[in-house]
mmCIF file of C-alpha atoms in Angstrom:
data_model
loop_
_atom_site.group_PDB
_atom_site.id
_atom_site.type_symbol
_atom_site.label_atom_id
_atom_site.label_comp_id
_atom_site.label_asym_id
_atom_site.label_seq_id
_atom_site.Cartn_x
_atom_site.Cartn_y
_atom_site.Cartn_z
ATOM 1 C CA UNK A 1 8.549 -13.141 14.416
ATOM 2 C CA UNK A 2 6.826 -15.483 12.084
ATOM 3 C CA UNK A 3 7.432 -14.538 8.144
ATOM 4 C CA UNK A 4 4.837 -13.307 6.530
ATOM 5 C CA UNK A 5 3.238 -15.394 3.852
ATOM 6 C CA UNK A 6 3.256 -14.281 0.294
ATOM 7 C CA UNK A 7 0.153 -12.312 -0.743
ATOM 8 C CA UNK A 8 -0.300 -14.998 -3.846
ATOM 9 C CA UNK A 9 -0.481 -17.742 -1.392
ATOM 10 C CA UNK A 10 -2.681 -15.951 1.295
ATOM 11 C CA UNK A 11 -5.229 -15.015 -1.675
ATOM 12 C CA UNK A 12 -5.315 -18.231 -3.411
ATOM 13 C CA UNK A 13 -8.848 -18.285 -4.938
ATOM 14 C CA UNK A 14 -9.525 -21.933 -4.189
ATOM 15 C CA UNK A 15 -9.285 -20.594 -0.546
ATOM 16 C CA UNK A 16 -10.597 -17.105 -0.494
ATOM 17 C CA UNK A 17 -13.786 -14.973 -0.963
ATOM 18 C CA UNK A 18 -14.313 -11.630 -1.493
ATOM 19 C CA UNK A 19 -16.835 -9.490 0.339
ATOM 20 C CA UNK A 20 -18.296 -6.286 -0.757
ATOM 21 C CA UNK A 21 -19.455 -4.763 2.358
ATOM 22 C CA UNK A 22 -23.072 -2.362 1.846
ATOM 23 C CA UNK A 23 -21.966 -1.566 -1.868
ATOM 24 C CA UNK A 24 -26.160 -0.862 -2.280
ATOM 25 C CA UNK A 25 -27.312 2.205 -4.190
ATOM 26 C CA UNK A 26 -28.969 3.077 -1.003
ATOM 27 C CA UNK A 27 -25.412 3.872 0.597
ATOM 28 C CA UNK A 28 -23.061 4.323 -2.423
ATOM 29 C CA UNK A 29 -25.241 5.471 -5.119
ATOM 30 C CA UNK A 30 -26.222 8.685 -6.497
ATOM 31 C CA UNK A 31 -29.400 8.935 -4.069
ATOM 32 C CA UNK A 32 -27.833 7.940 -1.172
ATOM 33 C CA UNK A 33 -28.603 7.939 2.232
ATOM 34 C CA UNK A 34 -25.114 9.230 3.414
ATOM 35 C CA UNK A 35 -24.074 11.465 0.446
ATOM 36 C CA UNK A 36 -20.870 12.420 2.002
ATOM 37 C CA UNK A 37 -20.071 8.979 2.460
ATOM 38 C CA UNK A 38 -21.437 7.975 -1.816
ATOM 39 C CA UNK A 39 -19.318 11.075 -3.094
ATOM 40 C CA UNK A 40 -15.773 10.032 -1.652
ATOM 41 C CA UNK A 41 -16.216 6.838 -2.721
ATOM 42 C CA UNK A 42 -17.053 7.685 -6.536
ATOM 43 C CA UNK A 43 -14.960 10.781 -6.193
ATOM 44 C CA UNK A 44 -11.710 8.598 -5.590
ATOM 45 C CA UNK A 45 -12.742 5.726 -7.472
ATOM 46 C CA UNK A 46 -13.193 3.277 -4.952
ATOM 47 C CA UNK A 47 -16.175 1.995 -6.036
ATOM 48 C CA UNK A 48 -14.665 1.128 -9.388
ATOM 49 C CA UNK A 49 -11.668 -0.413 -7.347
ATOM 50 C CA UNK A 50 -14.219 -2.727 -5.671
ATOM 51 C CA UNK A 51 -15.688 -3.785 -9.481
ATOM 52 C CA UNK A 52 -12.620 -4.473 -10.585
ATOM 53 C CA UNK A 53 -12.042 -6.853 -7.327
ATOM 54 C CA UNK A 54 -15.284 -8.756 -7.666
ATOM 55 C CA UNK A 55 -14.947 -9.299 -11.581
ATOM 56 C CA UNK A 56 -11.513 -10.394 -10.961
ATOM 57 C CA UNK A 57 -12.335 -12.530 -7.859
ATOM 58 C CA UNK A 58 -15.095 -14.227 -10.380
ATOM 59 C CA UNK A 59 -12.996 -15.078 -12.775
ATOM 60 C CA UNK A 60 -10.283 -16.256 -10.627
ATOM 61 C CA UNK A 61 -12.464 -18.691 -9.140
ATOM 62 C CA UNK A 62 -12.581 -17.150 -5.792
ATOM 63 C CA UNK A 63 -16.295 -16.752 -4.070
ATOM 64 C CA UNK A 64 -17.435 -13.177 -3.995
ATOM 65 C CA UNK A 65 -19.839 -12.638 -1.780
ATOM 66 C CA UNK A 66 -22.424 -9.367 -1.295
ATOM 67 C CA UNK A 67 -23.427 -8.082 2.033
ATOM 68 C CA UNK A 68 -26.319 -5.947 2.103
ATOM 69 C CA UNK A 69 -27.776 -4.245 5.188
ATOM 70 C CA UNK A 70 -31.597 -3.390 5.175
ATOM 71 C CA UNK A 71 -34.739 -3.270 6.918
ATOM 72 C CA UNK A 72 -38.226 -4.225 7.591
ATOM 73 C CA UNK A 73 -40.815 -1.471 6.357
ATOM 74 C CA UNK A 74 -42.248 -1.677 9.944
ATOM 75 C CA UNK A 75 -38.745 -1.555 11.187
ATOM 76 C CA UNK A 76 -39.681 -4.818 13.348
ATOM 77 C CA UNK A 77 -36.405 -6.779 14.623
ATOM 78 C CA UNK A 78 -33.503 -3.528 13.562
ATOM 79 C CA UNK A 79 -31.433 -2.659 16.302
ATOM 80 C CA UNK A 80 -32.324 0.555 18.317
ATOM 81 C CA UNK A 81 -29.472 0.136 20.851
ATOM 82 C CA UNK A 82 -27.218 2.858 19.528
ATOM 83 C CA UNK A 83 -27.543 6.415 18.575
ATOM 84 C CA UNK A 84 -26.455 5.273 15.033
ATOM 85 C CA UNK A 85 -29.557 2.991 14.532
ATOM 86 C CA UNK A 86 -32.011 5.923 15.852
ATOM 87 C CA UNK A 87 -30.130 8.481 13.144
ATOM 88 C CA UNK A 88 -31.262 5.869 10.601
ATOM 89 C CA UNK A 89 -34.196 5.772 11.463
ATOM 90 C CA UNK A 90 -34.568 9.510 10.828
ATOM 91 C CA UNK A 91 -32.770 8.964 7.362
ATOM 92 C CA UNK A 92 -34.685 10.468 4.200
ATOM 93 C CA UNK A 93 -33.640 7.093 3.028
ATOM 94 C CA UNK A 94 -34.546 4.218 3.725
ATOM 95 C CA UNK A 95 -32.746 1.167 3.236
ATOM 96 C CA UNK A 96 -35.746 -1.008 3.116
ATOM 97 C CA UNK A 97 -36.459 -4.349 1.910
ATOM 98 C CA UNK A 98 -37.557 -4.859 -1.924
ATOM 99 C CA UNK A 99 -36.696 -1.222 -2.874
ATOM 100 C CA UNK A 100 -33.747 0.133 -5.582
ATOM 101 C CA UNK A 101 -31.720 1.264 -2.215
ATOM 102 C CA UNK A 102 -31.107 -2.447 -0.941
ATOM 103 C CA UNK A 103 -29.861 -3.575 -4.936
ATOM 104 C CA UNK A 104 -26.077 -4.001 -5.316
ATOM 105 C CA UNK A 105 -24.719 -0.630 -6.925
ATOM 106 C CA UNK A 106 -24.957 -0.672 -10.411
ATOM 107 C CA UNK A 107 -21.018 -0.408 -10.590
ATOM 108 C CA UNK A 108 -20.726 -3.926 -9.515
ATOM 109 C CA UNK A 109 -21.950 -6.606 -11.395
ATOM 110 C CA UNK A 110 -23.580 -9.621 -9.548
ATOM 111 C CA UNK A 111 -23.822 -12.672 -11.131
ATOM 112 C CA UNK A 112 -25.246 -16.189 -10.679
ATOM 113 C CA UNK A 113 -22.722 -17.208 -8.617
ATOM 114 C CA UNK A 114 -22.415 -14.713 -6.190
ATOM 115 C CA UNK A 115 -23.970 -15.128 -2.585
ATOM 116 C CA UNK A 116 -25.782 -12.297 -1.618
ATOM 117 C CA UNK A 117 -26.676 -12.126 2.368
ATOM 118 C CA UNK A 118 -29.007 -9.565 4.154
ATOM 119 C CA UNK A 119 -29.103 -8.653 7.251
ATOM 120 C CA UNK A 120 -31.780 -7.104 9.032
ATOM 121 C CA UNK A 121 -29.998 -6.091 12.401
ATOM 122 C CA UNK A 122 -26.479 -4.944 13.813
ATOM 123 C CA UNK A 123 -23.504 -3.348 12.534
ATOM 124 C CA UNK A 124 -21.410 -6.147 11.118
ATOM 125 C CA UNK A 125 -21.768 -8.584 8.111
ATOM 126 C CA UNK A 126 -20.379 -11.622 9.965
ATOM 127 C CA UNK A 127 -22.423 -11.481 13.641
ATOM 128 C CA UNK A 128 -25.801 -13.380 13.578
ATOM 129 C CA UNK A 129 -25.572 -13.640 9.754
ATOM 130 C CA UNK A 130 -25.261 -17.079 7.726
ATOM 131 C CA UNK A 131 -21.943 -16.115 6.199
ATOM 132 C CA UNK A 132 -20.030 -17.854 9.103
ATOM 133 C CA UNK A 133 -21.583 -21.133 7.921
ATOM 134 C CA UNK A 134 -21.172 -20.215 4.286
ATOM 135 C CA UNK A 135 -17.893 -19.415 3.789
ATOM 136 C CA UNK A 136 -16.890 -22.753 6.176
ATOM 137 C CA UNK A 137 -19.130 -24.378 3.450
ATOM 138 C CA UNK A 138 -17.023 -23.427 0.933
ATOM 139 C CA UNK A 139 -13.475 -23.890 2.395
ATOM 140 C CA UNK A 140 -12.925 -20.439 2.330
ATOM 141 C CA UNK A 141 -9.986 -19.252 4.710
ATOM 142 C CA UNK A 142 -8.988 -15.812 3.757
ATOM 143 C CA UNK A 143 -11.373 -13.323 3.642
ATOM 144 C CA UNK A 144 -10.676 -10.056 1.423
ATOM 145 C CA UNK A 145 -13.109 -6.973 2.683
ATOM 146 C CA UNK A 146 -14.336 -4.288 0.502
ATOM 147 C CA UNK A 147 -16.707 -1.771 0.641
ATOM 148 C CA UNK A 148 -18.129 0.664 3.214
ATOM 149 C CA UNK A 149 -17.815 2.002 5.849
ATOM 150 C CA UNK A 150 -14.427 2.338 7.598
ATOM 151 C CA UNK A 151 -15.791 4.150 10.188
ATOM 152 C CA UNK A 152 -18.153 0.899 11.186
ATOM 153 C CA UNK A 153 -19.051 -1.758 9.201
ATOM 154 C CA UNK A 154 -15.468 -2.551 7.455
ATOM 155 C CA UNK A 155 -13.728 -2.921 10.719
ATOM 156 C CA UNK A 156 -16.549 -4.721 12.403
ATOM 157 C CA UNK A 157 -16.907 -7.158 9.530
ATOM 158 C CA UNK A 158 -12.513 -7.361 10.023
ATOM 159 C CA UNK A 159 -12.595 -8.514 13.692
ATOM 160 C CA UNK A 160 -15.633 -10.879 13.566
ATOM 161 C CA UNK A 161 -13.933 -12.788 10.418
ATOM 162 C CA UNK A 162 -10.422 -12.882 12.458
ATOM 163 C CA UNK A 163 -12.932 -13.644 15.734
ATOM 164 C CA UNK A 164 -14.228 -16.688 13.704
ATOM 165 C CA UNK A 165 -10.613 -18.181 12.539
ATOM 166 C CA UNK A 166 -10.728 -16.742 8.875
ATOM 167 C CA UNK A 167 -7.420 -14.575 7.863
ATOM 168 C CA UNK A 168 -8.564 -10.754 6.467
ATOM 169 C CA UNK A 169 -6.917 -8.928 4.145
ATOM 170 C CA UNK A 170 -8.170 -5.279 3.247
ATOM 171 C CA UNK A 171 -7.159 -3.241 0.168
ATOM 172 C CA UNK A 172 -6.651 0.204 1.650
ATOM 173 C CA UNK A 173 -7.718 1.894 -1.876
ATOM 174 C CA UNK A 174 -11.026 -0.523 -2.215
ATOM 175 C CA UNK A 175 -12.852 0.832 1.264
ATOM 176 C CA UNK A 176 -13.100 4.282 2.373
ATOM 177 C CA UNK A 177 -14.945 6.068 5.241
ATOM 178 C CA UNK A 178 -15.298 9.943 6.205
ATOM 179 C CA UNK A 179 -13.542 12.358 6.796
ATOM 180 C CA UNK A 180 -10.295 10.334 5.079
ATOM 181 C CA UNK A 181 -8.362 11.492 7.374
ATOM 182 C CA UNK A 182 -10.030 9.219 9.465
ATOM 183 C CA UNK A 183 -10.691 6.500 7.614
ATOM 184 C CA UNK A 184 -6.724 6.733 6.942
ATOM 185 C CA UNK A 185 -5.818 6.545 10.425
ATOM 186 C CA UNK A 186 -8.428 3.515 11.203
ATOM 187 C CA UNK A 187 -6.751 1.438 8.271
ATOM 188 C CA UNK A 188 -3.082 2.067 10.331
ATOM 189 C CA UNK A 189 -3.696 2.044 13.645
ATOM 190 C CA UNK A 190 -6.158 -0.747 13.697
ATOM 191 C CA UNK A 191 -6.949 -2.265 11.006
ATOM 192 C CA UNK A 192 -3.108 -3.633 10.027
ATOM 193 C CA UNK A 193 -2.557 -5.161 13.130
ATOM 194 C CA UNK A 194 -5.278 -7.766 12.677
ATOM 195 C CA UNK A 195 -5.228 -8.007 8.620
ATOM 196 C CA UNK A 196 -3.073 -7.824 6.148
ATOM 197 C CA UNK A 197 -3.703 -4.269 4.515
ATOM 198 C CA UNK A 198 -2.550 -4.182 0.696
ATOM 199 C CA UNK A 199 -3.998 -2.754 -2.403
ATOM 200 C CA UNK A 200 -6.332 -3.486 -5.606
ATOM 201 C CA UNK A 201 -3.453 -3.625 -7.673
ATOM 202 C CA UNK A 202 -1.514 -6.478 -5.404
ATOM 203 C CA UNK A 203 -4.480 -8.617 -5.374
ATOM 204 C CA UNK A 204 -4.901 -8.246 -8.778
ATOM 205 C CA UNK A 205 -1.311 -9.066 -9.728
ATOM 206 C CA UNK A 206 -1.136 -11.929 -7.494
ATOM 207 C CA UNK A 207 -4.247 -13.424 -9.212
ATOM 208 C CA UNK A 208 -2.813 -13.082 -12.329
ATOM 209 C CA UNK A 209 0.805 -14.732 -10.702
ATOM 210 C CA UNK A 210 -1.242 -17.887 -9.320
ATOM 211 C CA UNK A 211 -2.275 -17.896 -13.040
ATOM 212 C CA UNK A 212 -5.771 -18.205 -12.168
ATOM 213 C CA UNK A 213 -6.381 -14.926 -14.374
ATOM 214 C CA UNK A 214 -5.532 -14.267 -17.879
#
């Protein structure tokens, strides 16, 4: 079995990005679309967890990068291929392009820096987005994944960035999903055996080790 490489060297900012999956008020925040989903994540301070992340990532040099998902007002060009996509559509909100519910949450701070991609259609950040051809861009190799929602959008955005070469790494305590019971079992049974799962305070440590952050 090949050793596994340090979690300094794996996150070395001049190779990695960070990327805050749907962390939009209209999914996290207090008038949220999925308010079971927005309470567990300020209720165990994951949201704060990803803040730190991205503020760190910043000023370790790493790219941090904001996915947000959204949708025409006339709904032209969303998916409609699942029952998921239909539920949303019945949603009393809406996570429509232009309005407060597509803005990062206010917890996070974007800066000038920062890409920030929208999507208009399927379930994962990566698939028929531009952050493929971003990231390559950039040099990035290692991608660290944040945000919401275990249950779809974390893993999908997981597979597609080990599907397109990159190595993931997930801090179990800086993504959550519902029930946790759940999201806990996704983040062992599938989720470590195609990224390396590890926590805020690891990345944060091995930033400060690299002695990128001081």
């Amino acid at each position: 079995m090949a050793e596994r490489q340090p979690l300094a060297a794996l996150v070395d900012p001049a190779h990695t990005a960070l990327l805050t999956v749907e962390c939009q008020r209209g999914v996290v925040g207090p008038g949220s679309a999925l308010p079971e989903l927005a309470a567990a994540v300020r209720a165990d301070g994951t949201l704060t967890r990803v803040a730190a992340l991205v503020a760190a990532a910043r000023a370790a040099g790493a790219t941090v990068l904001h996915a947000i998902a959204e949708r025409r007002p006339d709904g032209r060009g969303a998916n409609r291929n699942a029952p998921l996509f239909r539920a949303v559509e019945r949603l009393p909100v809406r996570q429509v392009t232009g309005t407060p519910a597509t803005e990062v949450a206010d917890e996070i701070t974007v800066a000038a820096c920062d890409l920030v991609v929208r999507r208009l259609h399927g379930l994962s950040p990566l698939a028929g987005t531009e952050v493929d051809a971003l990231l390559r861009n950039l040099g990035v190799r290692t991608l660290v994944v944040t945000g919401v929602s275990l249950n779809i959008a974390v893993p999908g955005a997981v597979f597609d960035a080990v599907n397109h070469g990159y190595t993931a790494v997930v801090p179990a305590d800086a993504v959550a999903g519902v029930p946790a019971h759940y999201a806990a079992a996704v983040l062992r049974h599938t989720l470590a055996l195609v990224a390396t799962v590890t926590t805020t305070d690891a990345l944060l440590a091995s930033w400060r080790r690299s002695g990128q952050l001081h």
